[in-house]
Short mmCIF file of N, CA, C and O in Angstrom, two decimals:
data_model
loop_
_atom_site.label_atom_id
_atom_site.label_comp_id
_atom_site.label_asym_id
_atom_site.label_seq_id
_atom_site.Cartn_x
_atom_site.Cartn_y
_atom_site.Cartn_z
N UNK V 1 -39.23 46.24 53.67
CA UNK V 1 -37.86 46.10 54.11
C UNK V 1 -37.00 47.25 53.61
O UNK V 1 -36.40 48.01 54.37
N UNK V 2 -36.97 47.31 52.54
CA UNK V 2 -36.41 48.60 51.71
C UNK V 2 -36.38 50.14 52.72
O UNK V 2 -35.46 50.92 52.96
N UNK V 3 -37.85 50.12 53.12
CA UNK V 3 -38.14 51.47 53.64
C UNK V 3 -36.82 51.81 54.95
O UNK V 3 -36.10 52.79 55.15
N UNK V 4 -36.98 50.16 55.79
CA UNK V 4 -36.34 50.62 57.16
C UNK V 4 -34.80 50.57 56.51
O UNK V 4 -34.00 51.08 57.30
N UNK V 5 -34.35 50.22 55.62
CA UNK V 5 -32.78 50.37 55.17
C UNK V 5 -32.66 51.83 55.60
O UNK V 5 -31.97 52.19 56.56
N UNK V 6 -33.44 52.71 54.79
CA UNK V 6 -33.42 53.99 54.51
C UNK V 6 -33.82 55.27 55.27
O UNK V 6 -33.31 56.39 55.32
N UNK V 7 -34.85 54.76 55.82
CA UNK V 7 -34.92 54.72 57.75
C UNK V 7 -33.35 55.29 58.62
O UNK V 7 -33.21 56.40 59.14
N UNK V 8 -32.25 54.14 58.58
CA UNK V 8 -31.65 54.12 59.85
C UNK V 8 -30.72 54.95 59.38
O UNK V 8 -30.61 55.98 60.05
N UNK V 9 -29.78 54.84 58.17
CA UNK V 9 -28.69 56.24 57.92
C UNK V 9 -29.81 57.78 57.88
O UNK V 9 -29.24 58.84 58.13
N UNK V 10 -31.02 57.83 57.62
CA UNK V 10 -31.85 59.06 58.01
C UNK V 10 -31.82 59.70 59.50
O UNK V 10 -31.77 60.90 59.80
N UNK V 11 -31.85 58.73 60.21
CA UNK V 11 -32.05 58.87 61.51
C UNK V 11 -30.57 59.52 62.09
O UNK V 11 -30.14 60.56 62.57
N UNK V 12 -30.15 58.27 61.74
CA UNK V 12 -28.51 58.71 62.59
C UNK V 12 -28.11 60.01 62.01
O UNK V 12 -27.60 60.94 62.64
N UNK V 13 -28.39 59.96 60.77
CA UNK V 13 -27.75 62.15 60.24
C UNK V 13 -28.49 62.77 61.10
O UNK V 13 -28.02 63.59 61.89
N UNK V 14 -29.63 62.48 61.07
CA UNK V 14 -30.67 63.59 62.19
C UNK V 14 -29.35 63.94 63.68
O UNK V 14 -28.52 64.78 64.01
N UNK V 15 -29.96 62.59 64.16
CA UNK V 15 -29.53 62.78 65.53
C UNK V 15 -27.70 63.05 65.65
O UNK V 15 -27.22 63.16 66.78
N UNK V 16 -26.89 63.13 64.57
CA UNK V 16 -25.71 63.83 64.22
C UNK V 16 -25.98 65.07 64.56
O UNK V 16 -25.53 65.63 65.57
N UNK V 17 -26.64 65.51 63.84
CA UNK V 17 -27.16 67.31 63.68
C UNK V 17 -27.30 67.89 64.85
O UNK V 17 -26.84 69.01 65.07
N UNK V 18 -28.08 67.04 65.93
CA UNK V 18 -28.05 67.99 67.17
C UNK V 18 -27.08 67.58 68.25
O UNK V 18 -27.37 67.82 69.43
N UNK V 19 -26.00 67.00 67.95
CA UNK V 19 -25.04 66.58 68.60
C UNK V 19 -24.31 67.98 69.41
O UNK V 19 -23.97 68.92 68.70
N UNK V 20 -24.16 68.02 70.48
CA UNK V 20 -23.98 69.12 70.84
C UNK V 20 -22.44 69.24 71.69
O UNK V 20 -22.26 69.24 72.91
N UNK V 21 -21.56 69.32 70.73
CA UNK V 21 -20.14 69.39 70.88
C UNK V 21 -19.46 70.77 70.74
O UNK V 21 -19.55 71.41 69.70
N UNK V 22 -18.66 71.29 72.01
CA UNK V 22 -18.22 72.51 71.72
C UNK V 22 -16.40 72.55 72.10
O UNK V 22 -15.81 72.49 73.18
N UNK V 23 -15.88 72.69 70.63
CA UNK V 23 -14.46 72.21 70.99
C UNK V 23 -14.01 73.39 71.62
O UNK V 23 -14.69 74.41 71.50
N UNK V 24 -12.78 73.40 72.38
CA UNK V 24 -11.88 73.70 72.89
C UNK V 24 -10.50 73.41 72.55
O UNK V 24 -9.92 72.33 72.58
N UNK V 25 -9.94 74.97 72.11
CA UNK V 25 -8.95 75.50 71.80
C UNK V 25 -7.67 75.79 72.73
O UNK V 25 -8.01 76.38 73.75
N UNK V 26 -6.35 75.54 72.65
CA UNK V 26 -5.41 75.99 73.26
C UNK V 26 -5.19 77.74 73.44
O UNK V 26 -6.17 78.49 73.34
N UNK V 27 -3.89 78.24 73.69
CA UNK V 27 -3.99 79.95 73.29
C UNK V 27 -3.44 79.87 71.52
O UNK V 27 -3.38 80.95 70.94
N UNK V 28 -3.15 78.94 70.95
CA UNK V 28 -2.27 79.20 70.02
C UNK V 28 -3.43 78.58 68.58
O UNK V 28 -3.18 78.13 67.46
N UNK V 29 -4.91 78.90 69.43
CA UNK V 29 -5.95 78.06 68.62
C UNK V 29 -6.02 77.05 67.90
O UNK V 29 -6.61 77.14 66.82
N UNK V 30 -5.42 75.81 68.33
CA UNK V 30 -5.29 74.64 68.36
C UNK V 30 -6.55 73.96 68.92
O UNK V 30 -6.77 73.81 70.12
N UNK V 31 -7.42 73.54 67.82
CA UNK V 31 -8.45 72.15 68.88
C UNK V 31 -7.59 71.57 69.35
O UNK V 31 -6.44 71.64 68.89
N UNK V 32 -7.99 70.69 70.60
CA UNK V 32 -7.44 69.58 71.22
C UNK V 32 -8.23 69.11 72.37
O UNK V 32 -7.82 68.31 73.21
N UNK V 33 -9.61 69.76 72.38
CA UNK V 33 -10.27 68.90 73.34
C UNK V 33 -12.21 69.37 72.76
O UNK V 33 -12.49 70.10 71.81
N UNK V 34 -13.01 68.81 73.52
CA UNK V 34 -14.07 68.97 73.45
C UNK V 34 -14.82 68.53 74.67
O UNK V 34 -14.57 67.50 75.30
N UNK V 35 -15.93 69.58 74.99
CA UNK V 35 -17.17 69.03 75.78
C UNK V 35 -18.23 68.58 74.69
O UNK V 35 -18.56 69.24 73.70
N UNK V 36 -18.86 66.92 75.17
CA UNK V 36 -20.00 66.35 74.57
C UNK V 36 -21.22 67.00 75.77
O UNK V 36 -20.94 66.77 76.95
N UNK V 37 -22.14 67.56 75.57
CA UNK V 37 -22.90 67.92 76.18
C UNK V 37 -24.29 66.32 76.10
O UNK V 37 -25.22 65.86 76.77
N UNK V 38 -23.70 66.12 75.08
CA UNK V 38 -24.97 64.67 74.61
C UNK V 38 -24.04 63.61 75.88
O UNK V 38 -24.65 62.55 76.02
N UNK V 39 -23.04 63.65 76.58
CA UNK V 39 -22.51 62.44 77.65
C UNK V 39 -22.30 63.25 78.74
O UNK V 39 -21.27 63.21 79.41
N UNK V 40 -23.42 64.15 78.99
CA UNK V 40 -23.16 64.61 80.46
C UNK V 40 -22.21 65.63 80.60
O UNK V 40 -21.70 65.57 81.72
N UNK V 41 -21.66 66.74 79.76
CA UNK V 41 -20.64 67.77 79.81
C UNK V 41 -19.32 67.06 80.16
O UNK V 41 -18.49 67.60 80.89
N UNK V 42 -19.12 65.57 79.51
CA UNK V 42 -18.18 65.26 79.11
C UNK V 42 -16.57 65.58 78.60
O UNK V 42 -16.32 65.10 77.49
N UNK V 43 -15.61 66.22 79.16
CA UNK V 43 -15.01 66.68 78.32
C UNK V 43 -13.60 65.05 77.66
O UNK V 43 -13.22 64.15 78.41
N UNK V 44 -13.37 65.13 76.80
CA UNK V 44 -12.79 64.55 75.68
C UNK V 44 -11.33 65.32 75.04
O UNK V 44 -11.00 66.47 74.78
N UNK V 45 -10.76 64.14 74.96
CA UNK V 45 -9.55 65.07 74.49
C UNK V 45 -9.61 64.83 72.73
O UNK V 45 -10.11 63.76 72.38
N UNK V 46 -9.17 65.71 71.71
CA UNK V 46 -9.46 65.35 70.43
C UNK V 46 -9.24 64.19 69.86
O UNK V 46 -9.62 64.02 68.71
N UNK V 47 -8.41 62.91 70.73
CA UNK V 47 -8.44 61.45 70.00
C UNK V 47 -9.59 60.50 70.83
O UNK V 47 -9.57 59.27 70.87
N UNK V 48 -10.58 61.37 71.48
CA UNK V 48 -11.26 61.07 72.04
C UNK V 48 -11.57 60.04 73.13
O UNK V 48 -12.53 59.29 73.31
N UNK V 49 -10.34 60.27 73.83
CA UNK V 49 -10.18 59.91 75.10
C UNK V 49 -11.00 60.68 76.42
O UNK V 49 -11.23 61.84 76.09
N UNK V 50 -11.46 60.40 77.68
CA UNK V 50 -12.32 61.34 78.46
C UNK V 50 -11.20 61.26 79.36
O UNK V 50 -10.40 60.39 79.72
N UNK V 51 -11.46 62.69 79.64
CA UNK V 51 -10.34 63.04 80.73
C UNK V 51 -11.44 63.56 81.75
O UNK V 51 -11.56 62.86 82.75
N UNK V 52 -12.18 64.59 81.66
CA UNK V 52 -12.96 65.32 82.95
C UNK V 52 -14.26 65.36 82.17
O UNK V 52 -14.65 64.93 81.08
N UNK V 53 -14.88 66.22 83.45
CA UNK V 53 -16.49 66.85 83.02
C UNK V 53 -16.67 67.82 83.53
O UNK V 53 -15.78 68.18 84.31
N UNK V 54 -17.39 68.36 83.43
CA UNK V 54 -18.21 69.62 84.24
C UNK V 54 -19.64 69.22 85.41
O UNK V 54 -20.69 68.56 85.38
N UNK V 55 -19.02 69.92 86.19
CA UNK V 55 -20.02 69.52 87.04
C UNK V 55 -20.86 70.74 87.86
O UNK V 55 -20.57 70.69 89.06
N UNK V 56 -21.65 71.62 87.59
CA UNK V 56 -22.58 72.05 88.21
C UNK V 56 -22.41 72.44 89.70
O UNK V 56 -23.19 71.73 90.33
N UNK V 57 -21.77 73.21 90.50
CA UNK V 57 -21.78 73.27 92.02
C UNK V 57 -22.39 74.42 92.28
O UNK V 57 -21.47 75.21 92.52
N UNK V 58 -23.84 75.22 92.41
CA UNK V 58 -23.94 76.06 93.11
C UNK V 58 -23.92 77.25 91.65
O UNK V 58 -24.25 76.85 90.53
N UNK V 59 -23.65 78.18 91.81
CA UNK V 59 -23.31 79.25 90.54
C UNK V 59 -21.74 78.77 89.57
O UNK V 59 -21.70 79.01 88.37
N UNK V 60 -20.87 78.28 90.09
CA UNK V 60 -20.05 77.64 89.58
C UNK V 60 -20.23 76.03 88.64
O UNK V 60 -21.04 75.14 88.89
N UNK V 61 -19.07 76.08 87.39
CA UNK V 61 -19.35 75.19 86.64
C UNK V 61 -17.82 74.72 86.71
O UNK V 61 -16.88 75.31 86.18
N UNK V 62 -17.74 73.24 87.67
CA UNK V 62 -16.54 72.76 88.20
C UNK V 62 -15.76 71.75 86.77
O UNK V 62 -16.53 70.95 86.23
N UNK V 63 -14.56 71.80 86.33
CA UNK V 63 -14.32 71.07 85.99
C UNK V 63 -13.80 70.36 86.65
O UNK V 63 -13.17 70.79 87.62
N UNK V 64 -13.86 68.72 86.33
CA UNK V 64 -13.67 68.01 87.41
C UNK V 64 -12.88 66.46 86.41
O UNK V 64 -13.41 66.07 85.38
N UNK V 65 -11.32 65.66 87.10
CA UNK V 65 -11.40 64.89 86.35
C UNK V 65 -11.67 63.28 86.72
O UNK V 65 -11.58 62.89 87.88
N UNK V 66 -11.98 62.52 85.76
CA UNK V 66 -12.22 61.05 86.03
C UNK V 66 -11.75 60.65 87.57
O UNK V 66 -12.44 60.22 88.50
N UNK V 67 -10.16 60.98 87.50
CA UNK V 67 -9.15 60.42 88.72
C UNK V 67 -10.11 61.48 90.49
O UNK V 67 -9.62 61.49 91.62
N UNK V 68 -11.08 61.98 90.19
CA UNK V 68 -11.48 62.87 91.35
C UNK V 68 -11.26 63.83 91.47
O UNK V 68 -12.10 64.58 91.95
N UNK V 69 -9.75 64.40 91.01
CA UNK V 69 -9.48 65.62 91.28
C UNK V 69 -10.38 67.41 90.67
O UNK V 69 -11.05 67.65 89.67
N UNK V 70 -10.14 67.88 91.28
CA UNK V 70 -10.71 69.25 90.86
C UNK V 70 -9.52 69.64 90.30
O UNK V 70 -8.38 69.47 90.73
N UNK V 71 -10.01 70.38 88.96
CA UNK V 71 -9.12 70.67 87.87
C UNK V 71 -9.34 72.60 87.91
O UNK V 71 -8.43 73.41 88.08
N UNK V 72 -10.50 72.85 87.74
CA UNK V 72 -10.73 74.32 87.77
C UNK V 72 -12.00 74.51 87.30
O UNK V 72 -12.77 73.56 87.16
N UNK V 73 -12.39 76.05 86.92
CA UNK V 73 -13.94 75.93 85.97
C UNK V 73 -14.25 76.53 84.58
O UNK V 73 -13.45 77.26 84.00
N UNK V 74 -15.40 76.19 84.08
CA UNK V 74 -15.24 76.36 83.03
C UNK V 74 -16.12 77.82 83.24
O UNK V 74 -17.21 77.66 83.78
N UNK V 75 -15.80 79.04 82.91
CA UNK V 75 -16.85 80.18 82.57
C UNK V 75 -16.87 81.13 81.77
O UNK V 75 -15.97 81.97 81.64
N UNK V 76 -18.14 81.07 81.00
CA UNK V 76 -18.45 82.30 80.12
C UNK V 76 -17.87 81.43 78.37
O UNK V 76 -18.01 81.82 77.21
N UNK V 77 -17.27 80.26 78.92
CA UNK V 77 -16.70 79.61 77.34
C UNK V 77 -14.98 79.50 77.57
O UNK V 77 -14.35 79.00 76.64
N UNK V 78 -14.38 79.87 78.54
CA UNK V 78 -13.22 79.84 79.14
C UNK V 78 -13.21 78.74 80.49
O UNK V 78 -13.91 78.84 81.50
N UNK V 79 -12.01 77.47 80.11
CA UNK V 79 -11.79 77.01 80.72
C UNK V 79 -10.35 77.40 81.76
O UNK V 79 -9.24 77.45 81.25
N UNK V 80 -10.56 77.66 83.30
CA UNK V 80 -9.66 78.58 83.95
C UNK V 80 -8.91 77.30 85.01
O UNK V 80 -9.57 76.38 85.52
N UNK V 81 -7.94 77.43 85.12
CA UNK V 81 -7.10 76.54 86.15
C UNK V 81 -7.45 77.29 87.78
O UNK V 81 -8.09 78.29 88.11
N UNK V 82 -6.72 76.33 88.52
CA UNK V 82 -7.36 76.80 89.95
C UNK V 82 -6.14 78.32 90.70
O UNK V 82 -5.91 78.66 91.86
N UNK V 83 -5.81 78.67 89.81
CA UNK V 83 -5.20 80.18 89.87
C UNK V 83 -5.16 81.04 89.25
O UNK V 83 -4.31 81.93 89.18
N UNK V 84 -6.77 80.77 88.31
CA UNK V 84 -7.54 81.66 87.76
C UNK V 84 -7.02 82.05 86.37
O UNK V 84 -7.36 83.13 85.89
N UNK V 85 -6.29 81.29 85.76
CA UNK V 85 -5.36 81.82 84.26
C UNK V 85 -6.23 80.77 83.18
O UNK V 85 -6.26 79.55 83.32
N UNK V 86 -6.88 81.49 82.13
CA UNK V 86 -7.27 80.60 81.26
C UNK V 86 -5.77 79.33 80.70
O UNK V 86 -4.55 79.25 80.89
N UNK V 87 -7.01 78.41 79.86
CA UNK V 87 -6.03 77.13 79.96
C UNK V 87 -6.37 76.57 78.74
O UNK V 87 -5.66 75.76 78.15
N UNK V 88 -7.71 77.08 78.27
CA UNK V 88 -8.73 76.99 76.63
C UNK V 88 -9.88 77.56 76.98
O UNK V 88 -10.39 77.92 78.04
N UNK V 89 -10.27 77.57 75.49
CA UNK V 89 -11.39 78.21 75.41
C UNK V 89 -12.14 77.46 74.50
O UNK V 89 -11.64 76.40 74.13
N UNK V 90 -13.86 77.97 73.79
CA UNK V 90 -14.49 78.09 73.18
C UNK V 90 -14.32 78.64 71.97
O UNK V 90 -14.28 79.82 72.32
N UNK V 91 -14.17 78.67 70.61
CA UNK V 91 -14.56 79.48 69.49
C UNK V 91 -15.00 80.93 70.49
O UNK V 91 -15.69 80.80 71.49
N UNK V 92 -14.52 82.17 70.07
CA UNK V 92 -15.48 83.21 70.19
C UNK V 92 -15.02 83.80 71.26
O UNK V 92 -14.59 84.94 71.19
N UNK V 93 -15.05 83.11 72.44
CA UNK V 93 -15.06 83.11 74.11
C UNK V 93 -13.21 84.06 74.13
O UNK V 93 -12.58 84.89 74.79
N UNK V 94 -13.13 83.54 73.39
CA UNK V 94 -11.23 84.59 73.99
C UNK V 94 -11.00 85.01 72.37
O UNK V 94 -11.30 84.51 71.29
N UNK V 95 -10.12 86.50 72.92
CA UNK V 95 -9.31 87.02 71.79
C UNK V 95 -8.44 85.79 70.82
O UNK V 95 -7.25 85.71 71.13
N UNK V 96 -8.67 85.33 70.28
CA UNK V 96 -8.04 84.27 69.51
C UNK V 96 -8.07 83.78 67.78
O UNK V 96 -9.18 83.36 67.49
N UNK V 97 -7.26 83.76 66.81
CA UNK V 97 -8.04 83.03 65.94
C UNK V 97 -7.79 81.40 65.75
O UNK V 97 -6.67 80.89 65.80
N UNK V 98 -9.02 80.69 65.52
CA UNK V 98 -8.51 79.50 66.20
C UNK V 98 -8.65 78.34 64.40
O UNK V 98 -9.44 78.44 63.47
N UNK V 99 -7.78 77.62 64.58
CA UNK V 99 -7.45 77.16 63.18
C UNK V 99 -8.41 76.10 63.16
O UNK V 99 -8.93 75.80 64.23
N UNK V 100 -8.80 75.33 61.87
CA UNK V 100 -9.36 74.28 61.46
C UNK V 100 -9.32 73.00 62.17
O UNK V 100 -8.24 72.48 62.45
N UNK V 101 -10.40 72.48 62.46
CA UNK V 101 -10.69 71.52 63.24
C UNK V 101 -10.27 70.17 62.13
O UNK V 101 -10.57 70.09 60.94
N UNK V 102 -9.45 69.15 63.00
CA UNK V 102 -9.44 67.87 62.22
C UNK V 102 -10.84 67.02 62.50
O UNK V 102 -11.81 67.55 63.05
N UNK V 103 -10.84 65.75 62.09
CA UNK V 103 -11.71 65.06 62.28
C UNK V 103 -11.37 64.56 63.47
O UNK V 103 -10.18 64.29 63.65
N UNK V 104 -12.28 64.35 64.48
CA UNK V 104 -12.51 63.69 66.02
C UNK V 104 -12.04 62.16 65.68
O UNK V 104 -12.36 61.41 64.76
N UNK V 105 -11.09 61.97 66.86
CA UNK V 105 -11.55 60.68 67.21
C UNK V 105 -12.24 59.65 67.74
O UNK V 105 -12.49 60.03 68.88
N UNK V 106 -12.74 58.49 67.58
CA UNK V 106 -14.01 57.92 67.98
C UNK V 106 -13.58 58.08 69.74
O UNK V 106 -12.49 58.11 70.33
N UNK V 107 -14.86 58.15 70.15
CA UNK V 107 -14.69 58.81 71.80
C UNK V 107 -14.40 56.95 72.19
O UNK V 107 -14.94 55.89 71.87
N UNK V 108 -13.25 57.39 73.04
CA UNK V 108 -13.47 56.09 74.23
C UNK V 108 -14.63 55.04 75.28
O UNK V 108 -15.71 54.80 74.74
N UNK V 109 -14.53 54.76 75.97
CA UNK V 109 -15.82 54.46 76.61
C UNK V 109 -15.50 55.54 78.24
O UNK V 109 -14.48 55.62 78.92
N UNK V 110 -16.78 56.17 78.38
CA UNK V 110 -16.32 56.97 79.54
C UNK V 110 -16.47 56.70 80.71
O UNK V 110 -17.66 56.44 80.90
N UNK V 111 -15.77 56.60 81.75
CA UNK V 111 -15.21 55.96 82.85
C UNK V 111 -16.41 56.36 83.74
O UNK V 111 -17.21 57.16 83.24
N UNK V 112 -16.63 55.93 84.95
CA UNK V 112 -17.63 55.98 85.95
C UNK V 112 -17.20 57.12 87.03
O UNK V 112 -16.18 57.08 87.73
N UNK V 113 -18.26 58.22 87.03
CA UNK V 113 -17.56 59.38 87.33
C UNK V 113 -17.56 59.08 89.21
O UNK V 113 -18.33 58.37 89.86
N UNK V 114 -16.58 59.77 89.60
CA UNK V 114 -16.01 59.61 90.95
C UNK V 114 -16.95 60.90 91.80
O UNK V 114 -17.38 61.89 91.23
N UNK V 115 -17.08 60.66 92.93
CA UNK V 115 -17.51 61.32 93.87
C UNK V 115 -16.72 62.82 93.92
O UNK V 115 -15.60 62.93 94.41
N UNK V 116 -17.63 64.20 93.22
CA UNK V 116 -17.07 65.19 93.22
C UNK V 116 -16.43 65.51 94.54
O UNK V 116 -16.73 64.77 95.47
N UNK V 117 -15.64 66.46 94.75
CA UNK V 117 -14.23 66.88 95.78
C UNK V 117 -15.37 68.27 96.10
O UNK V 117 -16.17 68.46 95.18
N UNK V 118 -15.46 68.96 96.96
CA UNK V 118 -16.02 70.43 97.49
C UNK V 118 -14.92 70.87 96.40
O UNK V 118 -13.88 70.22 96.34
N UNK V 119 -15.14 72.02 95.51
CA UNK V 119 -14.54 72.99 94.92
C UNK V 119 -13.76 74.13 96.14
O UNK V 119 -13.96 74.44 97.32
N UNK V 120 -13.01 74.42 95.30
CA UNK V 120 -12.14 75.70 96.53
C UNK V 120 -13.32 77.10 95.72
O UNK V 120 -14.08 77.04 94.75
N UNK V 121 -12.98 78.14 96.59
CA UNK V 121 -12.98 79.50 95.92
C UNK V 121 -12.54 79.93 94.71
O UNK V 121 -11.36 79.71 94.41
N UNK V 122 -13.56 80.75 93.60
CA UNK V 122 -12.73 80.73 92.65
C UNK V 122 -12.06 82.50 92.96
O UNK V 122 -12.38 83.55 93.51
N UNK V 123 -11.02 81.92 92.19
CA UNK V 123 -10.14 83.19 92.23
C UNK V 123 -10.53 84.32 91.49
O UNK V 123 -11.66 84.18 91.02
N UNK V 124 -9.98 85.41 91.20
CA UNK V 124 -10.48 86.34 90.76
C UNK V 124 -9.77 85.81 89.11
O UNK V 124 -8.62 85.39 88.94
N UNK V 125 -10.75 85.97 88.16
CA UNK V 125 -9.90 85.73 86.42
C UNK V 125 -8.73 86.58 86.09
O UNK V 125 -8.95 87.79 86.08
N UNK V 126 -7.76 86.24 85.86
CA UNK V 126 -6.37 86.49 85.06
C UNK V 126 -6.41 87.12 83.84
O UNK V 126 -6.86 86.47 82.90
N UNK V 127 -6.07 88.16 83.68
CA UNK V 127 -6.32 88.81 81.91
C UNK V 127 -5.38 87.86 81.28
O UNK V 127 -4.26 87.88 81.78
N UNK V 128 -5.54 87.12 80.40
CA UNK V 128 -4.26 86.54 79.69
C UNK V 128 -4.15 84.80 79.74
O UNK V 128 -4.87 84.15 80.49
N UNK V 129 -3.23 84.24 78.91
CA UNK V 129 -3.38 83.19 78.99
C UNK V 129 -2.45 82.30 80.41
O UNK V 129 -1.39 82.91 80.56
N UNK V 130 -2.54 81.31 81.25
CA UNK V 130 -1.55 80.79 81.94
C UNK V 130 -0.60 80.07 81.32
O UNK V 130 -0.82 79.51 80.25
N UNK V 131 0.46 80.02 81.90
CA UNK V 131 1.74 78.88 81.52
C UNK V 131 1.20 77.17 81.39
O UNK V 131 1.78 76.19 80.91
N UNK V 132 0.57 77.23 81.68
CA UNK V 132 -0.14 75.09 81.25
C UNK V 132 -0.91 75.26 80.62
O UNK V 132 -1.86 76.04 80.68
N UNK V 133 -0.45 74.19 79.57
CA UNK V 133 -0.98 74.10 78.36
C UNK V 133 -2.76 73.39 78.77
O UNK V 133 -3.16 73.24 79.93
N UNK V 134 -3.56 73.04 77.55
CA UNK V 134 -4.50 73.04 77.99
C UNK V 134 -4.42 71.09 78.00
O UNK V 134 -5.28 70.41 78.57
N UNK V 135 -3.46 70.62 77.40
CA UNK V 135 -3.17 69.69 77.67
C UNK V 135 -2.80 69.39 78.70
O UNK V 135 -3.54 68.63 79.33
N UNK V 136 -1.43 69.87 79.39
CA UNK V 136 -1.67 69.44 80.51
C UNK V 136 -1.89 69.51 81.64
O UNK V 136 -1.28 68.94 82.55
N UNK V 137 -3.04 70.44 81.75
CA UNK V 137 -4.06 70.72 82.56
C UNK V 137 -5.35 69.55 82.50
O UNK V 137 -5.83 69.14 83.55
N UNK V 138 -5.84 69.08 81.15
CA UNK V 138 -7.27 68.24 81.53
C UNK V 138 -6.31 66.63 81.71
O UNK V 138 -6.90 65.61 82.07
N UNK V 139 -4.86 66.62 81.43
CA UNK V 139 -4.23 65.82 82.17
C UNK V 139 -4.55 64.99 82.98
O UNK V 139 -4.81 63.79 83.01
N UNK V 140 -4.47 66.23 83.95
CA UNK V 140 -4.53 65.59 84.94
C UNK V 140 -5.72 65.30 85.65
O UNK V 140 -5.84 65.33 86.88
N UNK V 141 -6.71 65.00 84.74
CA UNK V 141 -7.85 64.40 85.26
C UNK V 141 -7.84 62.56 84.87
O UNK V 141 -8.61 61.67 85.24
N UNK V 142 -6.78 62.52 84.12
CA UNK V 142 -6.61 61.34 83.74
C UNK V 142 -6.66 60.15 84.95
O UNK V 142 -5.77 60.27 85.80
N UNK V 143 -7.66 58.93 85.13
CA UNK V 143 -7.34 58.00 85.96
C UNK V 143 -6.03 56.85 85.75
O UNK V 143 -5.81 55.99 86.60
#
């Protein structure tokens, strides 16, 4: 009996470790969101609410939110709105220095994803950051 005590907090650190979470930063390097790659390219807002995901179309990587709508895409580690102006990023991915991460909040339960929308054209990328925040941009994926 002893053994499996010691067993299950072993396990769960393990499978912690390869948890594969990549937060996302505002321009002012602020966490405030994350993709769970372990729930399907999930994205999460830092009190761990799900707002969108990523979805795979073709050479494009759509972000897409709960409510259906097409939000924009995510590329290279830059998440871009649908008039091509970054909106967040990745660690690394943009000129930025990005400050200390708090502790996550426990993720919500994530909603049943909606029938992706055809993506538009993407635009050509924007040097620079856009005017919407990155808040409320995955917003509006909110159902």
């Amino acid at each position: 009996m002893k053994k499996i005590i010691f067993l299950i907090p072993a396990l769960f650190s393990v499978s912690t470790l390869f948890a594969q979470q990549i937060s996302l930063f505002n321009s002012g390097g602020d966490p405030l969101a994350y993709i769970d790659y372990d729930q399907q390219a999930t994205i999460y807002m830092w009190d761990g609410k799900p707002v969108a995901f990523i979805e795979q179309e073709g050479n494009d990587a759509c972000v897409i939110g709960f409510n259906g709508n097409f939000l924009g895409w995510y590329e290279n580690g830059v998440i871009y709105d649908k008039k091509g102006c970054a909106v967040g990023a990745r660690d690394g991915a943009a000129n930025m220095i990005t400050k200390i991460e708090p502790m996550k909040g426990m993720q919500k339960i994530t909603p049943i994803r909606p029938v992706t929308p055809i993506s538009p054209l993407q635009p050509i990328w924007k040097i620079g950051w856009g005017k919407t925040s990155l808040t409320a941009f995955l917003s509006g994926g909110i159902k």
